[in-house]
JSON list of C-alpha atoms in Angstrom, two decimals:
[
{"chain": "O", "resi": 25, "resn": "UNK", "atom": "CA", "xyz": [242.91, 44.41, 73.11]},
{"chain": "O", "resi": 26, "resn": "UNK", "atom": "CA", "xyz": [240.39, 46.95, 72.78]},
{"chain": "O", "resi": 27, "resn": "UNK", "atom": "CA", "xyz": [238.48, 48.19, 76.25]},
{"chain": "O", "resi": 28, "resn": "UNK", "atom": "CA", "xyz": [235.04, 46.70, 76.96]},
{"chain": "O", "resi": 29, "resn": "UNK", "atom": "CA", "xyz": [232.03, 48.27, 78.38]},
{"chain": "O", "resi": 30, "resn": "UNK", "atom": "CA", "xyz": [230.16, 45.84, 80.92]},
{"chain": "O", "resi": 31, "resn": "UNK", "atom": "CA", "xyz": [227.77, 43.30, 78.89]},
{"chain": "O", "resi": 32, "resn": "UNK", "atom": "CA", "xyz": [224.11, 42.86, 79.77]},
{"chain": "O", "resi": 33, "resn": "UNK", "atom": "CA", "xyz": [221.15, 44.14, 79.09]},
{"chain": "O", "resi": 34, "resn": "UNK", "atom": "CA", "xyz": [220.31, 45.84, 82.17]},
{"chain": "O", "resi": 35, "resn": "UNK", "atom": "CA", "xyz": [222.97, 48.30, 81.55]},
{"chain": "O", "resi": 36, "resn": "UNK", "atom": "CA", "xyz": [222.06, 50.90, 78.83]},
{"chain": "O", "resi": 37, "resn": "UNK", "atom": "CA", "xyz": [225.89, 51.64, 77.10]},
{"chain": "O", "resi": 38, "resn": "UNK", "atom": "CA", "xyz": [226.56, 48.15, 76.43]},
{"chain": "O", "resi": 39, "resn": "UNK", "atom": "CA", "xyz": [227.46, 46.61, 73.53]},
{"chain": "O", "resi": 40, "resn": "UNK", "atom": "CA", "xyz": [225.40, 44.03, 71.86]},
{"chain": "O", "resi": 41, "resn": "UNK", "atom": "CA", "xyz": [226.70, 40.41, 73.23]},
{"chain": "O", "resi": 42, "resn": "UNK", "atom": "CA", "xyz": [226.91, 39.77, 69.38]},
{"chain": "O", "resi": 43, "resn": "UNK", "atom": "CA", "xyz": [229.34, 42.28, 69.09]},
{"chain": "O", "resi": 44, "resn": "UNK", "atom": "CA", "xyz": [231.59, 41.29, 72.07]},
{"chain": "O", "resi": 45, "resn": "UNK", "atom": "CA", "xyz": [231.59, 37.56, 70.95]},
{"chain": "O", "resi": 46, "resn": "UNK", "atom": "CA", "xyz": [232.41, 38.65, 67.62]},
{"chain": "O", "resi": 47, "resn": "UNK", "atom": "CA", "xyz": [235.43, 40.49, 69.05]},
{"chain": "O", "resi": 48, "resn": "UNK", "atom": "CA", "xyz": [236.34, 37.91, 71.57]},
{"chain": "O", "resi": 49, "resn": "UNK", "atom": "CA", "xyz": [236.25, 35.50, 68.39]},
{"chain": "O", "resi": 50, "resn": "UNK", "atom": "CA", "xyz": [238.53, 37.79, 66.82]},
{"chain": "O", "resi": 51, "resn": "UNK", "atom": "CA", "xyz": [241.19, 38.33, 69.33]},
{"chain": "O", "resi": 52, "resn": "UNK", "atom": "CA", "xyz": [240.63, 42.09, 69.92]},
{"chain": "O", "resi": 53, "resn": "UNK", "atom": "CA", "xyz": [239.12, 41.55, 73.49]},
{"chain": "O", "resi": 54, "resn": "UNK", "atom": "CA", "xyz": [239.53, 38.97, 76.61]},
{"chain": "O", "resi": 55, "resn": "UNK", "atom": "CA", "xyz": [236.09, 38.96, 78.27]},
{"chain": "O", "resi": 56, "resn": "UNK", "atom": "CA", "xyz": [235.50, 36.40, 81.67]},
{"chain": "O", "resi": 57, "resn": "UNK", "atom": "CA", "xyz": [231.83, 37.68, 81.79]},
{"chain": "O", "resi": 58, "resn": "UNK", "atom": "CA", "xyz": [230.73, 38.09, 85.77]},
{"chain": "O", "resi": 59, "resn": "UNK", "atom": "CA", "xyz": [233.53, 36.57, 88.22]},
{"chain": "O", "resi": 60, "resn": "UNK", "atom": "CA", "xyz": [232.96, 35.92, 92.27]},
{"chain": "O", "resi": 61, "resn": "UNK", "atom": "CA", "xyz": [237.08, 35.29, 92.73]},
{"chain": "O", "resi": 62, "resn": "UNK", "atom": "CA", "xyz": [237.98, 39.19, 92.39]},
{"chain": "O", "resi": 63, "resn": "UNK", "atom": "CA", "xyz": [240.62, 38.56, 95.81]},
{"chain": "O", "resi": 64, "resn": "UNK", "atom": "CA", "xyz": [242.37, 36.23, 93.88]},
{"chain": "O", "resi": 65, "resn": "UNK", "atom": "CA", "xyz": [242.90, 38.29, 90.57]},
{"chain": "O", "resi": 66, "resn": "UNK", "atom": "CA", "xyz": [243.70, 41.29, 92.07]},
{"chain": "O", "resi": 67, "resn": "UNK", "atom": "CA", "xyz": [246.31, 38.79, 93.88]},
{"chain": "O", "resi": 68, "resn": "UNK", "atom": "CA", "xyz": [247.92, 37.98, 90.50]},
{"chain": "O", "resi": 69, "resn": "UNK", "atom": "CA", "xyz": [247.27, 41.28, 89.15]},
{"chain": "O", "resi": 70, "resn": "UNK", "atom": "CA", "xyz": [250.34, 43.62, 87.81]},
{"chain": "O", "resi": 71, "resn": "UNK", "atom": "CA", "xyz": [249.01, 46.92, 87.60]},
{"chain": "O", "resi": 72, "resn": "UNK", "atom": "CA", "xyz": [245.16, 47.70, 88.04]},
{"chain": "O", "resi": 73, "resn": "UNK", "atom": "CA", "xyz": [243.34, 50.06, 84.78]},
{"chain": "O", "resi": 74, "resn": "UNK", "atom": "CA", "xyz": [240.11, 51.85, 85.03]},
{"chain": "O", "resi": 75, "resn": "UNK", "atom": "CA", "xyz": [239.78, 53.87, 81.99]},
{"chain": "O", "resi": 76, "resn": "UNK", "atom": "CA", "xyz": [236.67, 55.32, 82.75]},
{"chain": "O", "resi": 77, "resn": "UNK", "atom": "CA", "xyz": [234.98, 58.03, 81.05]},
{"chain": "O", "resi": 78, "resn": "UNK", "atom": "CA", "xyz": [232.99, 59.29, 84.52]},
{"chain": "O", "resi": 79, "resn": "UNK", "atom": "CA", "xyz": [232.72, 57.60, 87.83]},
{"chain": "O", "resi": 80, "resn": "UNK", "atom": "CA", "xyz": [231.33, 57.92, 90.80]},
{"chain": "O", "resi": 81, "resn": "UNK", "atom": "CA", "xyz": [233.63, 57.05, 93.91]},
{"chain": "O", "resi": 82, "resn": "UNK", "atom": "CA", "xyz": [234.73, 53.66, 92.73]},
{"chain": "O", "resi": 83, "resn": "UNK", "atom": "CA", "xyz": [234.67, 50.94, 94.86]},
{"chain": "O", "resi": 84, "resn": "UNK", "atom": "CA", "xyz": [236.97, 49.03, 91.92]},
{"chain": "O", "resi": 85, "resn": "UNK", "atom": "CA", "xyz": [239.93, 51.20, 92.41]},
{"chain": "O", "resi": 86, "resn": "UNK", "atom": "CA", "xyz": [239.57, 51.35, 96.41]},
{"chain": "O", "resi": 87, "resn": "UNK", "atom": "CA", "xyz": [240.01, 47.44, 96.26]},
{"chain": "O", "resi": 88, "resn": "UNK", "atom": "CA", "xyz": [242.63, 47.25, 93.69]},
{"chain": "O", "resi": 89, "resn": "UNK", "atom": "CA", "xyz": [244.17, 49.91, 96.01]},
{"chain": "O", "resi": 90, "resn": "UNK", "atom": "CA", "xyz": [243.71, 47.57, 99.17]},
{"chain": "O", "resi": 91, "resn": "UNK", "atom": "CA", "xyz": [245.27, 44.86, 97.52]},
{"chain": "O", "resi": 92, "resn": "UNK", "atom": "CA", "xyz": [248.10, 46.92, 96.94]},
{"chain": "O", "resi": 93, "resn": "UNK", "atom": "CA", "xyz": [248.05, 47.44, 92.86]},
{"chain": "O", "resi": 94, "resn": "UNK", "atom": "CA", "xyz": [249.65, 50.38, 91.46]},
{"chain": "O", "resi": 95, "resn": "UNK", "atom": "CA", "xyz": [246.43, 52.48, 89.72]},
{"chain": "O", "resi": 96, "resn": "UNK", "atom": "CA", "xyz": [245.80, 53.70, 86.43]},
{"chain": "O", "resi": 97, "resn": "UNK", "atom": "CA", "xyz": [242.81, 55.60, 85.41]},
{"chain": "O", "resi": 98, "resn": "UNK", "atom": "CA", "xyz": [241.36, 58.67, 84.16]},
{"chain": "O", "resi": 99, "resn": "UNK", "atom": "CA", "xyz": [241.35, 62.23, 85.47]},
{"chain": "O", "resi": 100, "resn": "UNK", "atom": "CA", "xyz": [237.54, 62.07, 86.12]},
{"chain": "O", "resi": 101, "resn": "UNK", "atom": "CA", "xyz": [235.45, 62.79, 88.93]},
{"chain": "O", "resi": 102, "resn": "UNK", "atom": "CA", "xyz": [235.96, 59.97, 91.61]},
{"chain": "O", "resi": 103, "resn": "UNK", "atom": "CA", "xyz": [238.80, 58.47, 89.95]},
{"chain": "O", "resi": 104, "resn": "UNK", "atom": "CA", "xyz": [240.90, 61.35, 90.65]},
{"chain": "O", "resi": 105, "resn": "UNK", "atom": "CA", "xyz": [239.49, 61.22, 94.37]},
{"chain": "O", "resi": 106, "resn": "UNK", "atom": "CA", "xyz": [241.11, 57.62, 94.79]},
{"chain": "O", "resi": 107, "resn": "UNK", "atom": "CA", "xyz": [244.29, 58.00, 92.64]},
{"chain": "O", "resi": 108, "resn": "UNK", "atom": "CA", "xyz": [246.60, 61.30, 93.43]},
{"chain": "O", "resi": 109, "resn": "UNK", "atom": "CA", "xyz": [249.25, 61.06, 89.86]},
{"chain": "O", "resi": 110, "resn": "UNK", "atom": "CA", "xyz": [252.31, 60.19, 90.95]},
{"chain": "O", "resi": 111, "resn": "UNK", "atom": "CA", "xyz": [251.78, 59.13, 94.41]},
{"chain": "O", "resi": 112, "resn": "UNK", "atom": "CA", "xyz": [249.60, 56.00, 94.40]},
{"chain": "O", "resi": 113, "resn": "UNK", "atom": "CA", "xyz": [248.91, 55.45, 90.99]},
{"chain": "O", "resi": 114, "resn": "UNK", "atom": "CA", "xyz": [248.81, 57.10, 87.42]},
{"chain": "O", "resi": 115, "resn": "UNK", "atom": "CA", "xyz": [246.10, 59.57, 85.94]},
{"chain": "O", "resi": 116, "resn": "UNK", "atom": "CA", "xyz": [245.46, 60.17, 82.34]},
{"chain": "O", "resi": 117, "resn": "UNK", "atom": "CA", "xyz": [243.14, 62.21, 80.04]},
{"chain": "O", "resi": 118, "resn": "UNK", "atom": "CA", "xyz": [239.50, 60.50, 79.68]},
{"chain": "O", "resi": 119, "resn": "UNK", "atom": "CA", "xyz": [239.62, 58.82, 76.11]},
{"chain": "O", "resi": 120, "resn": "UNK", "atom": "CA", "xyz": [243.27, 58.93, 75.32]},
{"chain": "O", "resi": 121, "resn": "UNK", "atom": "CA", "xyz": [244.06, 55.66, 74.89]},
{"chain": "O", "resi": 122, "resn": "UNK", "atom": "CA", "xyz": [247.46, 56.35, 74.01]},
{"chain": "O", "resi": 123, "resn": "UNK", "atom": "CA", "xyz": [247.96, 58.45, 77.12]},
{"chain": "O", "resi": 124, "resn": "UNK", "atom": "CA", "xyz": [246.46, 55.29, 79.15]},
{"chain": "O", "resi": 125, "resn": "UNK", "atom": "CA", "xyz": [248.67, 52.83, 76.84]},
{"chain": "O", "resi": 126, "resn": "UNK", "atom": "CA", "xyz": [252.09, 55.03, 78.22]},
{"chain": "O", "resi": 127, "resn": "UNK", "atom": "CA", "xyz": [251.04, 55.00, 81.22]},
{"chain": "O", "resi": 128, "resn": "UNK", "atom": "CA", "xyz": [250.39, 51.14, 81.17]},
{"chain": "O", "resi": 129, "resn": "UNK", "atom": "CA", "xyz": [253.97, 50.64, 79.82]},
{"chain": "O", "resi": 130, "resn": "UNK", "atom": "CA", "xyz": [255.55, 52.70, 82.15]},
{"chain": "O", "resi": 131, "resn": "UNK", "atom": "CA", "xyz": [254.65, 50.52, 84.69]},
{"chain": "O", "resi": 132, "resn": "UNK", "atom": "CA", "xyz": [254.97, 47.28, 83.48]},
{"chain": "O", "resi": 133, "resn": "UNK", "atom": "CA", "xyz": [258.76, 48.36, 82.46]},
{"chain": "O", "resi": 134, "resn": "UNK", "atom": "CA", "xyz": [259.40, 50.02, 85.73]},
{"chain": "O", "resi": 135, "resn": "UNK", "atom": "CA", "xyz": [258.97, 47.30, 88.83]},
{"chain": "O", "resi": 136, "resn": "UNK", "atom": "CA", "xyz": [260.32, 49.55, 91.66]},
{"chain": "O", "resi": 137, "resn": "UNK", "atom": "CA", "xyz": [257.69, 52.14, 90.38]},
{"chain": "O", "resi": 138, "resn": "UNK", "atom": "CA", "xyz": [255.23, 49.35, 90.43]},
{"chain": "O", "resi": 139, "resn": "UNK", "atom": "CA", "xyz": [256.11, 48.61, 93.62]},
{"chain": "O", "resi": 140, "resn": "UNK", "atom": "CA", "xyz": [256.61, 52.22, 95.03]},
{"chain": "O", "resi": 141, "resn": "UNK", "atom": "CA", "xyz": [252.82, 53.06, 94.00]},
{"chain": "O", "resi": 142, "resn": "UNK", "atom": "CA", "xyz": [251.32, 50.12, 94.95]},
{"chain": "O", "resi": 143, "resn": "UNK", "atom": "CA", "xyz": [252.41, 50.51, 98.95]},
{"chain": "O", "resi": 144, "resn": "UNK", "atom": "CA", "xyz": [251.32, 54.02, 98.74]},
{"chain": "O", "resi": 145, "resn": "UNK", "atom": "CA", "xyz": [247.43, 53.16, 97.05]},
{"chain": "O", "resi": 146, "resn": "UNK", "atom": "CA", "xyz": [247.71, 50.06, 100.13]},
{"chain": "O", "resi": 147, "resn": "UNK", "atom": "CA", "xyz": [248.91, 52.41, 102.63]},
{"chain": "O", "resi": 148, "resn": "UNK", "atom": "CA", "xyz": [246.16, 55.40, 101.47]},
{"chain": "O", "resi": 149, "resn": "UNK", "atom": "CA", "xyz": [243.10, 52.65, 101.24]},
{"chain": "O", "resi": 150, "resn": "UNK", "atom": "CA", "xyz": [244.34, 51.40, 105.05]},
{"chain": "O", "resi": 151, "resn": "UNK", "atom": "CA", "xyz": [244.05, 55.24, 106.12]},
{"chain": "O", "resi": 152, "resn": "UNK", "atom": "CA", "xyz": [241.36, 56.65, 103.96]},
{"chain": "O", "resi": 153, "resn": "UNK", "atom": "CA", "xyz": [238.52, 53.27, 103.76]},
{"chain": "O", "resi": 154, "resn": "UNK", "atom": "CA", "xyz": [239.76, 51.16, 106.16]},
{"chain": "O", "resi": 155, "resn": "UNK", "atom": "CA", "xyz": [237.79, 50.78, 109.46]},
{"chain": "O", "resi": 156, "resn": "UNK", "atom": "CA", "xyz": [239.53, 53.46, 111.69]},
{"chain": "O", "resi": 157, "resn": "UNK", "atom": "CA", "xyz": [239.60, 56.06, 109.17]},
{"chain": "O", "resi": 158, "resn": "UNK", "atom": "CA", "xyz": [236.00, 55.57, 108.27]},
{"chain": "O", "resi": 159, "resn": "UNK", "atom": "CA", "xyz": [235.34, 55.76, 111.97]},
{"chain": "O", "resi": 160, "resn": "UNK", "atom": "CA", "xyz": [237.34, 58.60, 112.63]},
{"chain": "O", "resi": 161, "resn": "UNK", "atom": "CA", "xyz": [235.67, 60.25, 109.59]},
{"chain": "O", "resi": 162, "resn": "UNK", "atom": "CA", "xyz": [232.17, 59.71, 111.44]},
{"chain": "O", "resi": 163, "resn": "UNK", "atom": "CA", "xyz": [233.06, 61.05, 114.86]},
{"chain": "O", "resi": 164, "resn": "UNK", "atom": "CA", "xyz": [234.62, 63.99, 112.88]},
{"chain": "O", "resi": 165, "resn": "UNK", "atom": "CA", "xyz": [231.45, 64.59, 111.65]},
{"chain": "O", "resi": 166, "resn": "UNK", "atom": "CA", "xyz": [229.58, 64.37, 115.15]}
]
């Protein structure tokens, strides 16, 4: 499967639909076009991949995080803020998909890794965007 930007016309690196349907038609992507039941496929998620090629803080990974998903994603800006390699997830080069691919495969064949990483991104979103550490980041500031 090849990676997909988001479809639509309000945002300006999209694909043409044409093109995704033509790729959907031909096997080389899996598109569900805009979902409202993200709790329950992070639930029967594996691993969680953002291979982005620059990010803000995302909110994406944070969740996945939350739901307690081992991470994979790129060494960007904001990405890297989320995911520390090694720890909570896995971090790879922007646009090396076959650095993202290993990394993917390493944790699909490695369950206690899986499952190592993804209490560490739960326990990290709990103390870094839950409610008390948000809070106690505001008094610090006051």
């Amino acid at each position: 499967m090849r990676p997909c930007r988001r479809a639509g016309p309000g945002n300006p690196t999209a694909i043409p639909i044409e093109e995704l349907e033509t790729a959907v038609r031909q096997g080389d992507v899996e598109w569900w076009g805009e979902r409202s039941d993200i709790p329950e496929i992070l639930a029967r998620a594996t691993v969680y991949v953002l291979a982005s090629y620059r990010e803000g803080l995302s909110k994406a990974l944070i969740e996945a995080a939350a739901a307690g998903l081992p991470l994979v994603t790129t060494d960007t800006t904001g990405c890297r803020d989320v995911v520390r390699d090694g720890e909570n997830g896995l971090l790879v080069p922007p646009r090396d998909a076959g650095a993202l691919a290993v990394a993917i495969a390493r944790l699909l064949d490695d369950p206690e890794l899986r499952e190592r990483l993804g209490k560490a991104a739960r326990a990290d979103a709990e103390a870094r965007y839950g409610i008390d550490g948000i809070i106690a980041a505001q008094l610090a500031l006051y």
